[in-house]
Short mmCIF file of C-alpha atoms and ligand atoms in Angstrom, two decimals:
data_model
loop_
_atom_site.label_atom_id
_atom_site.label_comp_id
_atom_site.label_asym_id
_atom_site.label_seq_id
_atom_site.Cartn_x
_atom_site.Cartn_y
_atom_site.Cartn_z
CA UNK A 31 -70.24 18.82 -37.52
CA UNK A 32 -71.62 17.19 -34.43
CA UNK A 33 -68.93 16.55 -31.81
CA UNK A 34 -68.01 13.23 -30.02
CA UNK A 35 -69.45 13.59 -26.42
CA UNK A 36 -66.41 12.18 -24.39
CA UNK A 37 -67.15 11.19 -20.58
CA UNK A 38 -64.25 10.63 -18.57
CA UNK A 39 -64.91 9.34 -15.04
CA UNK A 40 -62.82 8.36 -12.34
CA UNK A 41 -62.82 8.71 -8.60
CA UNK A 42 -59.93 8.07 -6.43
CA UNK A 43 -56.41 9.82 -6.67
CA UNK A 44 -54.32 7.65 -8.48
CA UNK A 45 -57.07 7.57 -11.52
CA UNK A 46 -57.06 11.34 -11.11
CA UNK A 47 -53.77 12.25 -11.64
CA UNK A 48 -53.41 9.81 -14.38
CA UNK A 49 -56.01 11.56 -16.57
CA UNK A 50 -55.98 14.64 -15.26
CA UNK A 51 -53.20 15.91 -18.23
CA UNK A 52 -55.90 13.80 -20.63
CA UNK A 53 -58.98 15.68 -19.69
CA UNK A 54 -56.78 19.06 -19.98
CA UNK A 55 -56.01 17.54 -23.71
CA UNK A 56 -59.08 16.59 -24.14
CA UNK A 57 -60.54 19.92 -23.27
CA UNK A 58 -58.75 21.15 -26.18
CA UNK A 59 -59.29 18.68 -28.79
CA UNK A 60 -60.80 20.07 -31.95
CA UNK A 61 -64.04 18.04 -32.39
CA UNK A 62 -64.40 16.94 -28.74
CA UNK A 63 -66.78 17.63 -26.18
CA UNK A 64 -65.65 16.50 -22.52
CA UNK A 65 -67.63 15.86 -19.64
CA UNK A 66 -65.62 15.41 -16.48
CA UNK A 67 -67.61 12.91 -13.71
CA UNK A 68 -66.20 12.00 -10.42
CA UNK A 69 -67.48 9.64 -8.37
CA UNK A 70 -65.21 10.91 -5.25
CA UNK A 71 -64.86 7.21 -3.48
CA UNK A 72 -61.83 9.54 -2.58
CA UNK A 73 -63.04 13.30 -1.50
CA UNK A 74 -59.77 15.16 -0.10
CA UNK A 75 -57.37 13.15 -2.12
CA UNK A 76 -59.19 13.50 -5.21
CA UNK A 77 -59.55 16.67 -4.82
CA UNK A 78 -56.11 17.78 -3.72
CA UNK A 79 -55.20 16.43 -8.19
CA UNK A 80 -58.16 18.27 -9.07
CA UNK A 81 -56.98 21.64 -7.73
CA UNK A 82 -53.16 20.74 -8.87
CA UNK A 83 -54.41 20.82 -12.46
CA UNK A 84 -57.19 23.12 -12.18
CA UNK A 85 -60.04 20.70 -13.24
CA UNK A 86 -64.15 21.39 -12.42
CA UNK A 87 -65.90 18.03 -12.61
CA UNK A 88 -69.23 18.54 -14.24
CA UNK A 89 -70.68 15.65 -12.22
CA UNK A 90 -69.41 14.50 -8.96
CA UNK A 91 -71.29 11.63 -7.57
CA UNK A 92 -69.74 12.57 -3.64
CA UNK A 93 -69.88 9.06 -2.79
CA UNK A 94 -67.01 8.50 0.05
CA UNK A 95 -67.68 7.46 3.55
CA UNK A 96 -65.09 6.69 6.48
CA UNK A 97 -65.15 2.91 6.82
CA UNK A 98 -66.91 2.67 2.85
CA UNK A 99 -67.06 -1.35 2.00
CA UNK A 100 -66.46 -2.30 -2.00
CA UNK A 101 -69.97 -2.94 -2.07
CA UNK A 102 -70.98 0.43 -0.82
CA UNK A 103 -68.32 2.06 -3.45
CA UNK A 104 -70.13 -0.62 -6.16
CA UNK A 105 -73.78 0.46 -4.74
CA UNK A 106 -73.43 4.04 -4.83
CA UNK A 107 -71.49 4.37 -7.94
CA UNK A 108 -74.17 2.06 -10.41
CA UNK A 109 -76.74 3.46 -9.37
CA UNK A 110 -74.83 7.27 -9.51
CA UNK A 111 -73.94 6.62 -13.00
CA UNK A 112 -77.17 5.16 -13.95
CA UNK A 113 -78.67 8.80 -13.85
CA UNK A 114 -75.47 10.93 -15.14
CA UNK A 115 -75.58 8.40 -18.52
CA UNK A 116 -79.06 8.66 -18.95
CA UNK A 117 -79.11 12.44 -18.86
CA UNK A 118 -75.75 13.24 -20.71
CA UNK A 119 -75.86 10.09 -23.36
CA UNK A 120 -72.09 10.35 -24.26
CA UNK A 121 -71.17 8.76 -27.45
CA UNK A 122 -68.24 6.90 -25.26
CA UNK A 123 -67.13 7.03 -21.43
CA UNK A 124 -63.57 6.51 -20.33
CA UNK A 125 -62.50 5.21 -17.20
CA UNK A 126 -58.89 4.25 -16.02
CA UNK A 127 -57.39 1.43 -14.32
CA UNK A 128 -58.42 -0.51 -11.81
CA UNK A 129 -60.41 0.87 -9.10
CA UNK A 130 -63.79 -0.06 -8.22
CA UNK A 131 -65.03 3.08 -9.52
CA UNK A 132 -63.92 2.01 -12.62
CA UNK A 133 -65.30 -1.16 -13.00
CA UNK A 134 -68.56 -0.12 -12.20
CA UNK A 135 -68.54 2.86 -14.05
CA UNK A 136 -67.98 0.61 -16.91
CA UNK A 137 -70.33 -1.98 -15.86
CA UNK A 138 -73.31 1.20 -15.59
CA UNK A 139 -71.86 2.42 -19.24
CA UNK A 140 -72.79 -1.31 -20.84
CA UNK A 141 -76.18 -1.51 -19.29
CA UNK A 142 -77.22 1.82 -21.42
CA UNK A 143 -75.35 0.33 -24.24
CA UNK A 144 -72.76 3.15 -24.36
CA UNK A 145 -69.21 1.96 -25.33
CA UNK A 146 -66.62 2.00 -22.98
CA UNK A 147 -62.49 3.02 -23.52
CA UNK A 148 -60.32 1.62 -20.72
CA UNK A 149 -56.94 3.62 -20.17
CA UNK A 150 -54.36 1.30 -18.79
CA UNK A 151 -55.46 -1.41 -19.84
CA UNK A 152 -54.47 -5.22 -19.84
CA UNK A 153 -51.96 -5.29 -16.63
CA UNK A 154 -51.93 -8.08 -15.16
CA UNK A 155 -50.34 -10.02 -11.80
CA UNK A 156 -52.08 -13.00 -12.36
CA UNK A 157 -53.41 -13.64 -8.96
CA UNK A 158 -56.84 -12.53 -8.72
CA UNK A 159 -56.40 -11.40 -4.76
CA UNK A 160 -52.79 -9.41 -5.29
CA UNK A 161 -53.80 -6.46 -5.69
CA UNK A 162 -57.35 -7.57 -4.30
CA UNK A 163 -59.41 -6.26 -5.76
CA UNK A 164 -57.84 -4.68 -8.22
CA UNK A 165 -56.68 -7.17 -10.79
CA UNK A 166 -60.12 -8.71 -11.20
CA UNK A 167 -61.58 -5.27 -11.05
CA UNK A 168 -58.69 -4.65 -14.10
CA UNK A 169 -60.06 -7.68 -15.75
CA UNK A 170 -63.51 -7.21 -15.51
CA UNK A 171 -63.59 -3.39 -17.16
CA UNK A 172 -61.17 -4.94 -20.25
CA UNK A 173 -64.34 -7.62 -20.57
CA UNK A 174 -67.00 -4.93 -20.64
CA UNK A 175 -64.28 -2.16 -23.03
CA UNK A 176 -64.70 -1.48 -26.82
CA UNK A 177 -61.63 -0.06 -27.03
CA UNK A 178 -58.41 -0.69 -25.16
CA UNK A 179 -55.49 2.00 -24.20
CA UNK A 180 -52.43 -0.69 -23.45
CA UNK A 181 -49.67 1.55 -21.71
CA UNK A 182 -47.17 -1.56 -22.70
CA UNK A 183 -46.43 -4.20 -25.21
CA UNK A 184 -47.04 -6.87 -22.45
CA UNK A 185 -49.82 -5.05 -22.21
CA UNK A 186 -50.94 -5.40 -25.46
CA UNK A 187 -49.88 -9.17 -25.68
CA UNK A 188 -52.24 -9.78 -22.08
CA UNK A 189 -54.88 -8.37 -23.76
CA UNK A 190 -54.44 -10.55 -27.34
CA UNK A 191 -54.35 -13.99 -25.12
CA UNK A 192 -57.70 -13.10 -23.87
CA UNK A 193 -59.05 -12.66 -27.12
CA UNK A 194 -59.48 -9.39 -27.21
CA UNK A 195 -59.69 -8.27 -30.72
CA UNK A 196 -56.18 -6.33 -31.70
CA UNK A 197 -58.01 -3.63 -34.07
CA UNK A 198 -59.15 -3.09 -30.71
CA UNK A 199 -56.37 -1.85 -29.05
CA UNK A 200 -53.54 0.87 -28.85
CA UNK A 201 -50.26 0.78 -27.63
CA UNK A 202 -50.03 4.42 -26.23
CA UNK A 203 -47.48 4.44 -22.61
CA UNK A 204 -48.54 5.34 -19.54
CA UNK A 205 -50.33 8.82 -18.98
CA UNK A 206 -48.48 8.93 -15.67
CA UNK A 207 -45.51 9.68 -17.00
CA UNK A 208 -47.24 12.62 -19.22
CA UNK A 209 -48.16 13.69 -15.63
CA UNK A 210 -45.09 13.63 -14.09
CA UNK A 211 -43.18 15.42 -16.39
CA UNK A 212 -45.41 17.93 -15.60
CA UNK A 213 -44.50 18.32 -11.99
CA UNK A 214 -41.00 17.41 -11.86
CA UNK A 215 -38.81 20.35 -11.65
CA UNK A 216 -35.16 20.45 -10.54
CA UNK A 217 -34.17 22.76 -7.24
CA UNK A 218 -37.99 22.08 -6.36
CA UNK A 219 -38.44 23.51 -2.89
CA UNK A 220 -41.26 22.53 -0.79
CA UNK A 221 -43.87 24.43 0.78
CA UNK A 222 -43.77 22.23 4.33
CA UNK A 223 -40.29 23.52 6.02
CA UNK A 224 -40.14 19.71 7.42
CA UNK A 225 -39.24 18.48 4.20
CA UNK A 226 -37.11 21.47 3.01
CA UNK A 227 -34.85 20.97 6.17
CA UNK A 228 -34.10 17.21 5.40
CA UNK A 229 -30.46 16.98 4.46
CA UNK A 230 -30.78 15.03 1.19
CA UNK A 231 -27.16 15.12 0.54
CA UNK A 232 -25.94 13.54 3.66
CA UNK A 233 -29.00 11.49 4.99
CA UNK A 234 -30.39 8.55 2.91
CA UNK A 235 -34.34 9.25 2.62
CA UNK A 236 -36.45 6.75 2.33
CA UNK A 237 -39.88 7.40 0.99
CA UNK A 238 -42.54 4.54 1.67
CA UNK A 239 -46.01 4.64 0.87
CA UNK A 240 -48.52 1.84 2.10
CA UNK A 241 -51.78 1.18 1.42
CA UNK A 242 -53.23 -1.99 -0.04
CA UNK A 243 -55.98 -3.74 0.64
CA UNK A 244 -54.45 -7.48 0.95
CA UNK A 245 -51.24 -6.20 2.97
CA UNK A 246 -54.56 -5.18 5.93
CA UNK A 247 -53.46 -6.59 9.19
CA UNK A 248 -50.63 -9.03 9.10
CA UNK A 249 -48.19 -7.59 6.41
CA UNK A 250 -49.19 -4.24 7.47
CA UNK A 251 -47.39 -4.58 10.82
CA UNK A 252 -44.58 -6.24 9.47
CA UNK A 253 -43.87 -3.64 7.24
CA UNK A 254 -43.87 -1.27 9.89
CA UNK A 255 -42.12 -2.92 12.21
CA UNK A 256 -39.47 -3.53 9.41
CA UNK A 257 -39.08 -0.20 9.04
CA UNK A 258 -38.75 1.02 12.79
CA UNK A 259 -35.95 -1.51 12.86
CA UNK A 260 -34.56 -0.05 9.74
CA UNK A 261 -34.15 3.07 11.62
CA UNK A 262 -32.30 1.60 14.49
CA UNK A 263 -30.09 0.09 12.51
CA UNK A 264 -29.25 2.74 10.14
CA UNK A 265 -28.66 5.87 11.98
CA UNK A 266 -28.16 8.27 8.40
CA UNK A 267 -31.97 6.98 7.48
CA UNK A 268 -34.78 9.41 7.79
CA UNK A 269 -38.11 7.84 6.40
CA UNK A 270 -40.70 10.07 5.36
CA UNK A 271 -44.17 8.18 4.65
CA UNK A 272 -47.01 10.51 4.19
CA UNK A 273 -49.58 8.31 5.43
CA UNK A 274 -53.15 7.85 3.43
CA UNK A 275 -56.24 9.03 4.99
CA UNK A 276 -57.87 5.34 5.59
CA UNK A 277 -58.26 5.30 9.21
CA UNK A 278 -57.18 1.75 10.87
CA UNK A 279 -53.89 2.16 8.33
CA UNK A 280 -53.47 6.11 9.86
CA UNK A 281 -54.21 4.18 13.63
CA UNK A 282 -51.77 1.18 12.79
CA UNK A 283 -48.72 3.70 11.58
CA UNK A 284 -49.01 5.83 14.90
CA UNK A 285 -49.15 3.14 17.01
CA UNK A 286 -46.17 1.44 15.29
CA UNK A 287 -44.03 4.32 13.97
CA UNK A 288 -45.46 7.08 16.23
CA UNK A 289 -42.48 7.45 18.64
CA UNK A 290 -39.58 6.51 16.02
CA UNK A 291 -37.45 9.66 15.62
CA UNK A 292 -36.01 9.14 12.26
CA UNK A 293 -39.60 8.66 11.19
CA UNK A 294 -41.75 11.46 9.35
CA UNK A 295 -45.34 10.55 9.66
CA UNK A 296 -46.76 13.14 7.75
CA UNK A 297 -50.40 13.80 5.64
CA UNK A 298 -50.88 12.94 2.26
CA UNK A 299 -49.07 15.07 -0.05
CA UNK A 300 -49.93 17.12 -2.94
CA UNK A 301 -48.90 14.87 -6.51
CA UNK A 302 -46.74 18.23 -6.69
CA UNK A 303 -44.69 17.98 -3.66
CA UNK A 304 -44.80 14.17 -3.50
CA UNK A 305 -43.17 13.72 -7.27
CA UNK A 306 -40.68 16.27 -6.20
CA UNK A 307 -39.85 14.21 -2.97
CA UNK A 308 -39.73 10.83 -5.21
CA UNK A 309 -37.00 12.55 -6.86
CA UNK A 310 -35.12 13.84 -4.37
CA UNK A 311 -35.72 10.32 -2.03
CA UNK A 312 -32.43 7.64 -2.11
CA UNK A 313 -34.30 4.43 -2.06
CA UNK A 314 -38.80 4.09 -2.19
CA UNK A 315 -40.39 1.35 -0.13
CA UNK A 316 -44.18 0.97 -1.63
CA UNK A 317 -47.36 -1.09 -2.39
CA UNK A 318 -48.40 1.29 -4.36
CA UNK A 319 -49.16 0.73 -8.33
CA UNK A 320 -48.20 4.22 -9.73
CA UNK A 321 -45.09 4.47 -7.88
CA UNK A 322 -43.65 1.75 -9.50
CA UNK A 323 -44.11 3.46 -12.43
CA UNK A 324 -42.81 6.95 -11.76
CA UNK A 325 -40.03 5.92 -9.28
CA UNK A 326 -38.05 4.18 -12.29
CA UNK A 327 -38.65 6.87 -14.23
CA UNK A 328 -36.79 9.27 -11.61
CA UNK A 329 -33.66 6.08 -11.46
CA UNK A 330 -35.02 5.82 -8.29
CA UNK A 331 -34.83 2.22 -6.77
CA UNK A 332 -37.61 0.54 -5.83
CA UNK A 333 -38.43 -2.13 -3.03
CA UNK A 334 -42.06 -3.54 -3.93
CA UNK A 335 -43.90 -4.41 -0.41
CA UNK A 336 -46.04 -7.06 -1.96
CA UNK A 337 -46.07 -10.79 -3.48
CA UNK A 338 -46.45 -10.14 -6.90
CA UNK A 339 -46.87 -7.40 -9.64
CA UNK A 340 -48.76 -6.44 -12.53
CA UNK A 341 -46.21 -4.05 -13.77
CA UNK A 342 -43.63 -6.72 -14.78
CA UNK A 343 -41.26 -4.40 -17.19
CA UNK A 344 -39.16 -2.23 -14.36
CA UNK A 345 -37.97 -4.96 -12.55
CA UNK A 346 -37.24 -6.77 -15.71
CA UNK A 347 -35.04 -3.51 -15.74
CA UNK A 348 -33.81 -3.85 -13.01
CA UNK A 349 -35.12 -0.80 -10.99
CA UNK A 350 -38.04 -2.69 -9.38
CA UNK A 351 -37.59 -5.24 -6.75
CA UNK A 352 -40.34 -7.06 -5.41
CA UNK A 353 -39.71 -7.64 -1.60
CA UNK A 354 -42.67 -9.41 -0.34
CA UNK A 355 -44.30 -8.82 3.05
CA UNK A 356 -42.42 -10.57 5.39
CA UNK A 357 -40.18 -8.28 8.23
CA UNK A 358 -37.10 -10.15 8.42
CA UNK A 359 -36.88 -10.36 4.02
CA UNK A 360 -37.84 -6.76 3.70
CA UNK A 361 -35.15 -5.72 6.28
CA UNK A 362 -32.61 -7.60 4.73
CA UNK A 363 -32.88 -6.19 1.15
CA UNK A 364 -32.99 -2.70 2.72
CA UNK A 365 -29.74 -3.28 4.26
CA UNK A 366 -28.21 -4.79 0.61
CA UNK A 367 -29.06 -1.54 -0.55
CA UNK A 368 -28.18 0.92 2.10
CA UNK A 369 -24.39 -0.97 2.74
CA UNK A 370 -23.56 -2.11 -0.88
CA UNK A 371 -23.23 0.94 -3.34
CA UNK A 372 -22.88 -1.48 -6.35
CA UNK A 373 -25.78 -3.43 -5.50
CA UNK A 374 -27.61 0.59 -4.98
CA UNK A 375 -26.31 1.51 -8.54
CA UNK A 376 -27.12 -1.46 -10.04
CA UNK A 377 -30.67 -0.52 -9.50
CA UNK A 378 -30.54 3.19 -9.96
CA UNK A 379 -31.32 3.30 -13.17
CA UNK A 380 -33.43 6.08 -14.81
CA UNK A 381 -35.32 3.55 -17.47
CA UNK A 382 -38.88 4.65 -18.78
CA UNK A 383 -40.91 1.43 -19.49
CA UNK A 384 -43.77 2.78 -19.06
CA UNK A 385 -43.60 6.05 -21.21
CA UNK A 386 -42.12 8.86 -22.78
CA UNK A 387 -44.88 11.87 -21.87
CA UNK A 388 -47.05 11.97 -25.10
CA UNK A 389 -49.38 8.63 -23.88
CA UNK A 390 -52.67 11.48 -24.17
CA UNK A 391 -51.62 12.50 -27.17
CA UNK A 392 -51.65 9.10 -28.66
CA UNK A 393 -55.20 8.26 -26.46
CA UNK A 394 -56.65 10.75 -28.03
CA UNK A 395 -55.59 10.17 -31.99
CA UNK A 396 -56.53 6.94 -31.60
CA UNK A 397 -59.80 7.82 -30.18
CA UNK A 398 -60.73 10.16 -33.08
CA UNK A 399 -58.87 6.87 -35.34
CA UNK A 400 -61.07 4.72 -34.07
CA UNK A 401 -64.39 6.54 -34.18
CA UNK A 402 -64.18 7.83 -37.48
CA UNK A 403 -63.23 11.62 -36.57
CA UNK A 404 -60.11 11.22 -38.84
CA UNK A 405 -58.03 9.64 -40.78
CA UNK A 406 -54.69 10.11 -38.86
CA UNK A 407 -53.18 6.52 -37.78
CA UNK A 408 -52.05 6.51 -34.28
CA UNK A 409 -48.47 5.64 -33.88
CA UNK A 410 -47.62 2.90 -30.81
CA UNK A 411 -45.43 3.69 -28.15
CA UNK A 412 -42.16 1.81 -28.04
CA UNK A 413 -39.18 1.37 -25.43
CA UNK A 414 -36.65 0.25 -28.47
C1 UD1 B 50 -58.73 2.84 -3.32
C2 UD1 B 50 -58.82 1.77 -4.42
C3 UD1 B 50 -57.42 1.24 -4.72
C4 UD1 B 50 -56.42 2.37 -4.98
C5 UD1 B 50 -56.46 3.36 -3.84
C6 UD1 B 50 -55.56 4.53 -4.14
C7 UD1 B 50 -60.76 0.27 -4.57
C8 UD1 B 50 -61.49 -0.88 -3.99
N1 UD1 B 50 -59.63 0.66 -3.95
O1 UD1 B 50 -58.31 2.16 -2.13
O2 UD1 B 50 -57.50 0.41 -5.87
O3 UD1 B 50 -55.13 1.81 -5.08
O4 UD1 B 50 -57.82 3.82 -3.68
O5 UD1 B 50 -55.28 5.29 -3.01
O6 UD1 B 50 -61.21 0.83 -5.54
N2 UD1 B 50 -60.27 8.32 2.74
C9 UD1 B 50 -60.49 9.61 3.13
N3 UD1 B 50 -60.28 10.63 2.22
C10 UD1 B 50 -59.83 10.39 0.96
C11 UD1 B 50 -59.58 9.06 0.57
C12 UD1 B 50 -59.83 8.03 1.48
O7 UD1 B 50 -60.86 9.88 4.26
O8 UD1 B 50 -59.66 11.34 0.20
C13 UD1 B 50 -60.52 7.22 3.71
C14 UD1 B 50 -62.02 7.01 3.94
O9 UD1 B 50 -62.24 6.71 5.28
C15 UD1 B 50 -62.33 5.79 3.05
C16 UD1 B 50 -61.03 5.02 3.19
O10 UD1 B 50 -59.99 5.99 3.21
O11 UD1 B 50 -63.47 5.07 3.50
C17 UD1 B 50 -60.75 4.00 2.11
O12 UD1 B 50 -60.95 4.52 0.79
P1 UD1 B 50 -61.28 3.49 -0.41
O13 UD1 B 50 -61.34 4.26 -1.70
O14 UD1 B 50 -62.43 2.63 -0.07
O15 UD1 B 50 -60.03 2.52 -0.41
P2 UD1 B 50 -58.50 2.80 -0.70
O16 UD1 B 50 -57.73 1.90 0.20
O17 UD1 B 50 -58.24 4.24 -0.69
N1 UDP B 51 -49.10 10.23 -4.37
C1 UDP B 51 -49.37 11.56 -4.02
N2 UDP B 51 -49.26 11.93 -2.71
C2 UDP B 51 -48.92 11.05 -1.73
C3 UDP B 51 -48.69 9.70 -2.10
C4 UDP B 51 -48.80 9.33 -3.43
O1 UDP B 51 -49.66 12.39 -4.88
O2 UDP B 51 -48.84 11.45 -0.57
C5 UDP B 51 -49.25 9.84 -5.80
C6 UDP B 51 -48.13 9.03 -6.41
O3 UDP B 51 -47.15 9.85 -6.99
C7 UDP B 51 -48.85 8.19 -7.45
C8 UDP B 51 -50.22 8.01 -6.87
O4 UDP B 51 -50.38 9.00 -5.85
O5 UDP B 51 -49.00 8.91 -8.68
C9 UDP B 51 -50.35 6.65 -6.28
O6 UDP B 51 -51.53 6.55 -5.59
P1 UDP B 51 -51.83 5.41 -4.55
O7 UDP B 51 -50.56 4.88 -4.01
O8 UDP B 51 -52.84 5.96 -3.63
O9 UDP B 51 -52.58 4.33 -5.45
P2 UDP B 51 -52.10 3.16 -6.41
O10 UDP B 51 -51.15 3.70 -7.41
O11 UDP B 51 -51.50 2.10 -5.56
O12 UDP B 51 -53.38 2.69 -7.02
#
């Protein structure tokens, strides 16, 4: 029998670790052939996940530049795909998220008529700027997607008011947390001594991450000035905030941070490493999406550096708290949570929202479900 030609394609790390442990599955599926495409509008990052989980792209598009606009990205990755489609004609693509990779993969994937299946699908803030561009870029590849992978219920239900039809859709978890189970292991010890000589027991660590677009500028430097006075303040905090490889945010944390001793700027990490150090971290200060996904999973709390968020169901938990992006608000609920233990343990709840590890599994039944490769009905994946 002929197999179903599967094309996943993403491009920046956070897609790439979150199907990374679906292209291994779907490697293996009987009655699947995958194509692996990378656009690389991340190079070192991306490829950092692709050597973690020992993946060879078939295609990689090599797109990233230092200073890269969205346009560029949208340029270069259209007319990329344009080419890759027409000479591989998969019977569906699948792209994840909401990345600009991903929305114009997509977008290339409708104009030769070849149907599209979005994984994590139908988040939404509902502010098209927060995350800029992200939620419209969300929005736009759930317009242009035959077939919807919904990590969540709310999920689901965002999807359903936008008339999306429901035969259309799957309920499967996140694949993140299929990804961090993975790497997760307990007495993990680190390859950098820096972060094997942190006293975890006796020092509270806080992990931050910071990236987004829309906190450029302004909220940027109040963030990091927030944090600098964190450190003065609290003289058992070290903060360790591997620092991503855009340029004026790597310029804006030296000048800020650079002489704060508590402070370890260090590179990007490894998803290895930096799962391990989520786990090991007291309290996580991010604007990062995935994060707030695989912090609660760890009952790690969680202070969310932005205005809003699409990923509504951990702080409805009660592990995610979203701070905002002024200094003097983001310094005060770091204090609540570094002097008060119960208001600590009220958020340090391991709660799993977003998955219990078998999201590819169900991705991929309902993929085979849904194009007629069999008859086994894909189960949903439920938090009750
Ligand atoms: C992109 C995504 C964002 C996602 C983030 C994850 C868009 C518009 N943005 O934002 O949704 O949350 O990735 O990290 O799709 N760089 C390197 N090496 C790398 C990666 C980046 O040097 O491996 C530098 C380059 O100078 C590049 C810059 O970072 O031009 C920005 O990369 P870009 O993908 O445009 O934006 P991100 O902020 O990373
Ligand atoms: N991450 C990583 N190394 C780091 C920082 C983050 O592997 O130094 C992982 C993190 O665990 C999460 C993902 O990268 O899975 C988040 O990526 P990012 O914050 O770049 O993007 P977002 O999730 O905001 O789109």
């Amino acid at each position: 029998m002929k197999k179903l030609k599967v094309m996943t394609i993403f491009g920046t790390r956070p897609e790439a670790i979150k199907m990374a442990p679906l292209v291994k599955k779907l490697q293996e599926a009987e009655g699947i052939d995958s194509i692996l495409c990378v656009t690389a509008q991340h190079r070192e990052m991306l490829d950092m996940v692709l050597n973690l989980f020992e993946l060879q792209p078939d295609y990689d598009l090599n797109i990233m530049q230092h200073g890269q606009t969205i346009s560029d990205i949208t340029v270069k990755v259209l007319k990329g795909m344009e080419q890759i489609l027409q000479e591989t004609k998969p019977d569906i693509i699948l792209v994840h998220g909401d990345t600009t990779t991903t929305f114009v993969a997509a977008l290339a994937a409708f104009y030769q008529q070849i149907p599209v299946g979005h994984v994590e699908a139908g988040l939404r803030s509902g502010n098209i700027y927060s995350p800029y561009p992200e939620e419209m870029n969300r929005r736009l590849t759930g317009s242009l997607a035959n077939l919807h992978f919904a990590p969540t219920e709310g999920n689901y239900k965002n999807l359903v008011k936008e008339d999306i039809q429901e035969k259309n859709i799957y309920i499967t978890g996140n694949t993140v947390i299929d990804a961090l189970l993975q790497v997760v292991k307990k007495d993990y010890l680190f390859e950098d001594p820096r972060l094997n000589k942190i006293d975890y027991e006796n020092k509270k660590v806080l992990l931050m991450t910071c990236h987004r677009r829309e906190n450029w500028g302004e909220p940027m430097k109040n963030i990091f000035e927030a944090v600098v006075e964190i450190t003065q303040k609290h003289k058992d905090v070290e903060v360790v905030f591997p620092v991503h490889l855009n340029p004026s945010i790597r310029s804006l944390a030296k000048e800020i941070m650079g002489e704060t001793k508590a402070m370890h700027l260090i590179e990007p990490l490894d998803y290895e490493p930096f799962a391990n150090l989520l786990n090991k971290a007291h309290l996580i200060l991010t604007d990062s999406g995935g994060i707030q996904e695989e912090a609660p999973a760890l009952g790690k709390p969680i202070l969310v550096m932005r205005t809003e968020t699409e990923r509504p169901e951990a702080v409805e938990a009660g592990t995610v708290k979203v701070v905002g992006v002024e200094k003097e608000a983001i310094i005060k609920e770091v204090d609540k949570l570094l002097l008060n233990s119960k208001d600590y343990l009220h958020m340090a709840n391991a709660v799993n929202p977003y998955g219990d590890g078998r999201a590819c599994e169900r991705i991929i039944t309902a993929l085979k479900y849904h194009l007629g490769l069999s008859q086994e009905v894909p189960e949903s994946f439920s938090t009750i």
